[in-house]
Coordinates of C-alpha atoms in Angstrom, one line a residue:
M1 CA -12.3 40.2 40.8
P2 CA -11.4 40.3 37.1
V3 CA -11.9 37.3 35.2
K4 CA -8.4 36.4 33.6
P5 CA -8.4 36.1 29.8
L6 CA -8.6 32.4 28.6
K7 CA -5.4 31.2 27.1
T8 CA -6.8 29.5 23.7
L9 CA -6.0 30.2 20.2
K10 CA -9.2 31.7 19.7
A11 CA -8.7 34.0 22.4
V12 CA -5.5 34.8 20.4
A13 CA -7.2 35.0 17.2
D14 CA -10.1 37.2 18.4
Q15 CA -7.4 39.6 20.2
A16 CA -5.6 39.9 16.8
Q17 CA -8.8 40.2 14.8
V18 CA -7.9 37.2 12.5
P19 CA -9.7 33.6 12.2
L20 CA -8.8 31.1 14.7
L21 CA -6.7 29.2 11.5
T22 CA -4.8 32.2 10.4
A23 CA -3.6 32.7 14.2
Y24 CA -2.7 28.6 14.3
H25 CA -0.5 29.4 11.1
A26 CA 1.2 32.6 12.2
L27 CA 2.0 31.0 15.4
S28 CA 3.1 27.7 13.9
A29 CA 4.8 29.4 11.0
D30 CA 4.0 26.3 8.9
I31 CA 3.0 28.4 5.7
P32 CA 3.5 32.0 5.1
V33 CA 1.2 34.5 6.4
D34 CA 1.2 38.4 5.6
P35 CA 4.2 39.4 8.1
A36 CA 1.8 42.5 9.4
I37 CA -1.0 39.8 10.4
R38 CA 1.8 37.6 11.9
R39 CA 2.9 40.5 13.9
A40 CA -0.7 41.1 15.4
V41 CA -0.9 37.7 16.1
L42 CA 2.2 37.0 18.1
D43 CA 1.5 40.7 20.1
A44 CA -2.0 39.3 21.0
A45 CA 0.0 35.8 22.0
D46 CA 2.3 38.0 24.2
V47 CA -0.3 40.1 25.8
L48 CA -2.4 37.0 26.5
R49 CA 0.7 34.8 27.4
Y50 CA -0.4 32.4 25.3
R51 CA 2.1 29.8 23.7
L52 CA 1.2 27.4 21.0
N53 CA -0.6 24.3 22.6
I54 CA -3.5 22.8 20.2
T55 CA -6.1 21.4 22.7
I56 CA -9.8 19.6 22.1
R57 CA -11.4 23.4 22.9
D58 CA -9.2 24.6 19.6
V59 CA -10.7 21.9 17.7
G60 CA -13.9 22.8 18.7
D61 CA -13.7 26.2 18.0
Q62 CA -12.3 25.8 14.8
A63 CA -14.9 23.0 13.8
G64 CA -17.6 25.0 15.7
V65 CA -18.9 22.3 17.8
S66 CA -18.7 21.4 21.6
I67 CA -15.7 19.8 23.5
A68 CA -18.0 16.9 23.9
T69 CA -18.9 16.3 20.2
V70 CA -15.0 16.6 19.5
S71 CA -14.6 13.4 22.2
Y72 CA -17.7 11.7 20.6
V73 CA -15.9 12.0 17.1
L74 CA -12.2 11.3 18.3
N75 CA -13.5 8.4 20.5
N76 CA -16.0 6.9 18.2
S77 CA -18.3 7.1 21.3
A78 CA -21.5 8.4 20.5
P79 CA -23.3 9.0 17.3
V80 CA -22.4 11.7 15.4
S81 CA -23.8 12.6 11.8
D82 CA -21.3 12.3 8.9
N83 CA -21.4 16.3 8.4
T84 CA -20.4 16.9 12.1
R85 CA -18.1 14.2 11.8
R86 CA -16.2 15.6 8.7
R87 CA -16.2 19.0 10.1
V88 CA -14.1 17.8 13.5
I89 CA -12.0 15.6 11.3
D90 CA -10.8 18.7 9.1
A91 CA -10.3 20.8 12.5
V92 CA -8.1 17.9 13.5
E93 CA -6.2 18.2 10.5
A94 CA -6.1 21.7 9.7
L95 CA -4.7 22.2 13.5
G96 CA -2.3 19.2 13.7
Y97 CA -3.8 17.8 16.6
R98 CA -2.9 15.0 18.0
P99 CA -5.0 13.5 21.0
N100 CA -2.9 12.6 24.2
I101 CA 0.3 13.2 22.2
T102 CA 2.9 15.8 24.1
A103 CA 6.2 16.7 23.4
R104 CA 7.2 16.1 27.0
N105 CA 5.6 12.4 26.9
L106 CA 5.5 11.1 23.4
K107 CA 6.8 7.6 24.3
A108 CA 4.4 7.2 27.2
S109 CA 1.6 7.7 24.5
E110 CA 2.5 5.0 22.3
T111 CA 0.2 2.6 21.4
R112 CA 2.6 -0.2 20.2
M113 CA -0.1 -1.0 17.1
I114 CA 0.4 -0.6 13.7
G115 CA -2.4 -0.4 11.5
Y116 CA -3.0 -2.4 8.4
G117 CA -5.6 -2.6 5.9
W118 CA -7.0 -5.7 5.0
H119 CA -6.9 -6.8 1.4
N120 CA -9.8 -7.2 -0.8
L121 CA -11.1 -10.4 -1.5
Q122 CA -11.4 -11.3 -5.1
A123 CA -14.6 -12.4 -6.8
G124 CA -15.9 -15.9 -5.5
G125 CA -13.7 -15.7 -2.2
Q126 CA -10.4 -16.7 -3.9
T127 CA -7.4 -14.9 -1.7
N128 CA -3.7 -14.0 -2.8
P129 CA -2.1 -16.8 -1.2
I130 CA 1.7 -14.9 -1.5
L131 CA 0.2 -11.9 0.2
D132 CA -1.4 -14.0 3.0
R133 CA 2.1 -15.4 3.5
F134 CA 3.3 -11.8 3.6
I135 CA 0.9 -10.6 6.5
F136 CA 1.7 -13.8 8.4
Q137 CA 5.7 -13.3 8.3
M138 CA 4.6 -9.7 8.8
I139 CA 2.6 -10.0 12.0
A140 CA 5.5 -12.1 13.2
A141 CA 8.1 -9.5 12.7
V142 CA 6.4 -6.7 14.8
E143 CA 5.7 -8.9 17.5
T144 CA 9.3 -9.7 18.1
H145 CA 9.6 -5.7 18.4
H146 CA 6.6 -5.8 21.0
Y147 CA 3.9 -4.4 18.7
H148 CA 0.9 -5.8 17.7
I149 CA -1.3 -5.3 14.2
L150 CA -4.5 -3.6 14.3
T151 CA -6.5 -4.7 11.2
F152 CA -9.2 -2.8 9.7
S153 CA -11.1 -3.0 6.4
Q154 CA -10.9 0.0 3.8
D155 CA -13.6 1.8 1.5
P156 CA -12.8 1.0 -1.9
D157 CA -14.8 4.3 -2.5
N158 CA -12.6 6.3 -0.1
P159 CA -9.6 4.4 0.9
V160 CA -8.4 7.2 2.9
R161 CA -10.9 7.5 5.5
A162 CA -9.8 4.5 7.6
Y163 CA -6.5 5.7 7.7
E164 CA -7.5 9.3 8.8
E165 CA -9.7 8.2 12.0
L166 CA -7.0 6.0 13.1
I167 CA -4.6 8.7 13.2
Y168 CA -7.0 11.3 14.7
T169 CA -7.7 9.0 17.7
N170 CA -4.4 8.0 18.2
R171 CA -5.1 4.1 17.5
V172 CA -1.7 3.5 16.0
D173 CA 1.5 4.6 15.7
G174 CA 2.3 3.9 12.1
F175 CA 0.9 2.0 9.2
I176 CA 2.1 -0.9 6.6
L177 CA 0.5 -0.8 3.2
S178 CA 0.1 -3.6 0.5
E179 CA -1.2 -3.9 -2.9
T180 CA -0.2 -0.8 -3.6
N181 CA -1.6 1.3 -7.2
Q182 CA -0.3 3.7 -9.6
D183 CA -0.6 7.5 -7.6
D184 CA -2.0 5.3 -4.3
A185 CA -4.3 7.7 -2.9
R186 CA -3.5 6.2 0.7
I187 CA 0.3 6.9 0.4
K188 CA -0.5 10.4 -0.8
R189 CA -2.5 11.3 2.1
L190 CA -0.2 9.5 4.6
L191 CA 3.0 11.9 3.1
T192 CA 0.5 14.8 3.4
L193 CA 0.0 14.1 6.9
K194 CA 3.5 13.2 7.8
Y195 CA 2.4 10.1 9.4
P196 CA 5.2 7.3 9.5
F197 CA 4.3 4.4 7.1
I198 CA 5.9 1.8 5.1
A199 CA 4.7 0.0 2.0
F200 CA 4.8 -3.5 0.4
G201 CA 5.0 -2.1 -3.6
R202 CA 5.5 1.3 -5.1
A203 CA 3.1 4.0 -6.4
N204 CA 4.8 6.7 -8.1
D205 CA 8.3 6.9 -9.1
T206 CA 8.4 10.7 -8.4
W207 CA 7.0 10.1 -4.7
N208 CA 9.5 10.1 -1.9
F209 CA 8.3 7.5 0.5
P210 CA 9.7 4.1 2.3
Y211 CA 8.7 0.7 0.3
V212 CA 9.9 -2.5 0.1
D213 CA 9.1 -4.5 -3.4
V214 CA 10.0 -7.2 -5.5
D215 CA 10.6 -6.2 -9.3
G216 CA 7.9 -7.8 -11.2
R217 CA 8.9 -6.5 -14.6
R218 CA 12.3 -8.1 -14.2
G219 CA 10.7 -11.3 -12.9
M220 CA 8.5 -11.7 -16.0
A221 CA 11.6 -10.6 -18.2
L222 CA 13.3 -14.0 -16.3
V223 CA 10.6 -16.0 -17.2
T224 CA 9.9 -14.9 -20.8
E225 CA 14.4 -15.6 -21.4
H226 CA 13.7 -18.9 -20.0
L227 CA 10.8 -19.9 -22.2
I228 CA 12.6 -18.5 -25.4
E229 CA 16.0 -20.6 -24.3
R230 CA 14.0 -23.4 -24.2
G231 CA 13.0 -22.8 -27.9
H232 CA 9.4 -21.0 -27.7
R233 CA 8.7 -18.3 -29.9
R234 CA 5.0 -18.4 -29.7
I235 CA 4.4 -17.7 -26.0
A236 CA 1.3 -16.0 -24.3
L237 CA 0.6 -14.3 -21.4
I238 CA -2.3 -14.4 -18.6
G239 CA -2.3 -11.0 -16.6
W240 CA -4.6 -9.3 -14.3
P241 CA -7.2 -6.9 -15.1
E242 CA -5.9 -3.2 -16.2
G243 CA -5.4 -1.0 -13.2
S244 CA -3.1 -3.0 -11.0
L245 CA 0.6 -1.5 -10.8
A246 CA 2.2 -5.2 -9.8
G247 CA 0.2 -6.8 -12.9
E248 CA 1.3 -4.0 -15.7
A249 CA 4.7 -4.2 -14.2
R250 CA 5.2 -8.1 -15.1
L251 CA 3.3 -7.3 -18.5
N252 CA 6.0 -4.9 -19.5
G253 CA 8.5 -7.2 -18.5
Y254 CA 7.4 -9.8 -21.1
R255 CA 7.1 -7.3 -23.7
D256 CA 10.2 -6.0 -23.0
V257 CA 11.8 -9.5 -23.8
L258 CA 9.7 -10.4 -27.0
H259 CA 10.6 -6.8 -28.0
T260 CA 14.6 -7.6 -27.7
A261 CA 14.3 -11.3 -29.3
D262 CA 12.7 -9.5 -32.1
I263 CA 9.3 -11.9 -31.6
P264 CA 6.1 -10.4 -32.5
L265 CA 3.9 -9.1 -30.1
R266 CA 0.4 -10.5 -30.6
P267 CA -2.7 -8.6 -28.7
D268 CA -4.6 -11.7 -28.9
W269 CA -2.0 -13.6 -26.9
I270 CA -2.5 -11.5 -24.3
R271 CA -5.3 -12.2 -22.1
R272 CA -6.3 -10.9 -18.6
T273 CA -8.3 -12.4 -15.7
I274 CA -8.9 -11.9 -12.1
N275 CA -6.8 -14.3 -9.5
D276 CA -9.0 -16.8 -9.7
V277 CA -8.9 -21.0 -11.0
H278 CA -12.4 -20.6 -12.5
H279 CA -11.9 -17.5 -14.5
A280 CA -8.2 -18.7 -15.6
F281 CA -9.6 -21.8 -16.9
E282 CA -12.1 -19.5 -19.3
A283 CA -9.1 -17.4 -19.9
A284 CA -7.1 -20.6 -21.5
R285 CA -9.7 -22.1 -23.2
A286 CA -10.5 -18.7 -25.3
L287 CA -6.5 -18.2 -25.8
M288 CA -6.3 -22.1 -27.1
S289 CA -9.7 -21.9 -29.2
A290 CA -7.5 -21.1 -32.4
P291 CA -6.2 -23.8 -34.7
S292 CA -3.4 -25.8 -33.4
T293 CA -0.7 -23.9 -35.9
E294 CA -2.1 -20.6 -34.3
R295 CA -2.0 -21.7 -30.9
P296 CA 1.2 -20.6 -28.4
T297 CA 3.3 -23.4 -27.2
A298 CA 3.7 -21.5 -24.3
I299 CA 1.8 -19.5 -21.6
A300 CA 3.4 -17.2 -18.7
C301 CA 0.9 -16.5 -16.0
V302 CA 1.0 -13.8 -13.6
T303 CA 0.3 -15.7 -10.3
D304 CA 0.7 -19.6 -9.6
V305 CA -3.3 -19.2 -8.9
I306 CA -4.4 -18.4 -12.4
A307 CA -1.6 -21.0 -13.6
I308 CA -3.3 -23.7 -11.8
G309 CA -6.4 -22.6 -14.0
V310 CA -4.7 -22.7 -17.2
M311 CA -3.1 -26.1 -16.2
N312 CA -6.8 -27.6 -15.8
Y313 CA -8.2 -26.4 -18.8
L314 CA -5.1 -28.1 -20.4
E315 CA -5.5 -31.3 -19.3
A316 CA -9.2 -31.3 -19.4
A317 CA -8.6 -30.7 -23.4
G318 CA -6.3 -33.5 -23.2
I319 CA -3.2 -30.9 -23.9
Q320 CA -0.2 -32.3 -22.2
V321 CA 1.1 -29.6 -20.3
G322 CA 4.9 -29.8 -20.2
V323 CA 4.8 -31.5 -23.4
D324 CA 2.1 -29.9 -25.8
V325 CA 2.6 -26.6 -24.1
A326 CA 4.7 -24.9 -21.6
V327 CA 3.1 -23.4 -18.6
T328 CA 4.8 -21.0 -15.8
G329 CA 3.2 -19.3 -12.4
Y330 CA 4.5 -16.6 -10.4
D331 CA 4.8 -16.3 -6.7
D332 CA 6.2 -19.9 -6.2
D333 CA 3.3 -20.9 -3.9
P334 CA 4.6 -24.1 -2.2
M335 CA 1.9 -26.2 -3.4
S336 CA 3.7 -25.8 -7.0
A337 CA 6.2 -28.1 -6.4
F338 CA 3.7 -30.8 -5.9
L339 CA 1.6 -30.3 -8.6
H340 CA 1.6 -32.1 -11.9
P341 CA 3.5 -31.8 -13.6
A342 CA 5.5 -29.2 -10.8
L343 CA 5.3 -25.8 -11.9
T344 CA 8.4 -23.3 -13.1
S345 CA 7.5 -20.2 -11.2
M346 CA 9.2 -17.0 -9.9
H347 CA 10.0 -16.9 -5.9
Q348 CA 9.6 -14.0 -4.1
P349 CA 11.6 -13.7 -1.0
I350 CA 8.8 -13.0 1.2
D351 CA 10.0 -14.4 4.3
T352 CA 13.1 -12.3 4.4
L353 CA 11.1 -9.1 3.1
A354 CA 8.6 -8.9 5.4
P355 CA 10.9 -8.6 8.5
Q356 CA 12.9 -6.1 6.6
L357 CA 9.9 -4.0 5.9
V358 CA 9.1 -4.1 9.6
N359 CA 12.5 -3.2 10.6
V360 CA 12.5 0.1 8.4
L361 CA 9.2 1.0 9.7
I362 CA 10.1 0.5 13.5
G363 CA 13.0 2.4 12.8
Q364 CA 11.1 5.5 11.7
L365 CA 8.8 5.0 15.1
T366 CA 12.0 4.9 17.2
L367 CA 13.7 8.0 15.6
R368 CA 10.2 10.0 14.8
N369 CA 10.5 13.5 15.5
S370 CA 14.2 13.7 15.7
D371 CA 16.8 15.6 13.8
A372 CA 18.2 11.9 12.6
A373 CA 14.7 11.0 11.2
K374 CA 14.3 14.2 9.4
K375 CA 18.1 13.7 8.2
R376 CA 17.5 9.8 7.0
P377 CA 16.7 9.0 3.2
K378 CA 13.7 7.1 2.5
V379 CA 14.4 3.2 2.6
Q380 CA 13.4 2.1 -1.1
L381 CA 14.4 -1.1 -1.4
L382 CA 13.9 -3.3 -5.1
V383 CA 14.4 -7.1 -5.1
E384 CA 14.9 -9.3 -7.8
P385 CA 12.8 -12.5 -7.3
E386 CA 14.7 -15.9 -8.5
L387 CA 13.4 -18.0 -11.2
I388 CA 12.3 -22.0 -10.0
V389 CA 12.8 -24.0 -13.3
R390 CA 10.6 -27.5 -12.8
A391 CA 8.8 -29.7 -15.6
S392 CA 5.7 -27.4 -16.4
S393 CA 8.1 -25.6 -18.9
A394 CA 9.7 -28.1 -21.1
A395 CA 10.9 -27.3 -24.5
P396 CA 8.4 -27.0 -27.1
H397 CA 7.0 -30.5 -28.6
H398 CA 6.7 -29.1 -32.0
E399 CA 6.7 -25.5 -33.6

């Protein structure tokens, strides 16, 4: 009895005498293929009665490894060399393979898990209070939709690796991103893979992806306008180190208003520090080391944590906050109202933004692979924060 030919992509490629990946492109029509080659592949598929359906065997053939090795990589169930793992992951991506997912049974294969890459701790273990609140509200909102959050750590040297492996091993249905930066590699990769996600923050104005964000540039502009209205013209700013997209937005808001008010920008009055009370204390010390006539009468800070460090230094130096020097924060942490004096700060509506963000992602997951999803415009929501005025930003005692 003659042996029936295997109905695999490799069999089609061998019949058409083309590389396996070329056969895939010809059948999937995802990228242009020479018409003659495509005709040969289609004829081979017709002879073998093959319909495109990428399997674990195809991944193994493309990667040059056994089915067992592919399974080890996808299930993380046995040690595999980095080189072999990379070949398998590359093959999975090239062939668009999704383990356990078929067009006939997509709903049954849902994981009901949303991936979230945990943010990095600052030096000294200092966390970001506003981001911690966002995470809490995000988890609460996700659970109302009967999903759960799968947290994972990100390799700073290769931030996309963890996302790729979670996708290729079918661990999550989508992702929520935070702490985004300019040209964020994670966002670029997820756009390439066409995998559902939403970001709390922006990355590149030319990229079309869903995000929810607070307008930090406008927020710091409101803070600076408030200080000018109070009579301050010697206004300093303590921001984050260079490279932070949110930090640069807030710095630009400060610059915008000084320019509009015709107040000269003094580079020595712009200090940078990580989001840490001790480092902010030292930044304030450096800022206030000049003679009193050359010191700022107001200090705008990009976070409440930094503002607390500044206030601690001023108190230690015998400089009265809200009398001798005004201080403002950003984020309106709940403790801001209980400081002495109470801290003027910029309120971000995290409690309402997090559920909105989750609703957008769940909408993507509900409609994915449908014509409605392809036609729906990407949700890009930019919200203006609210200035909360308290005693720390009083008018200058003297100019």
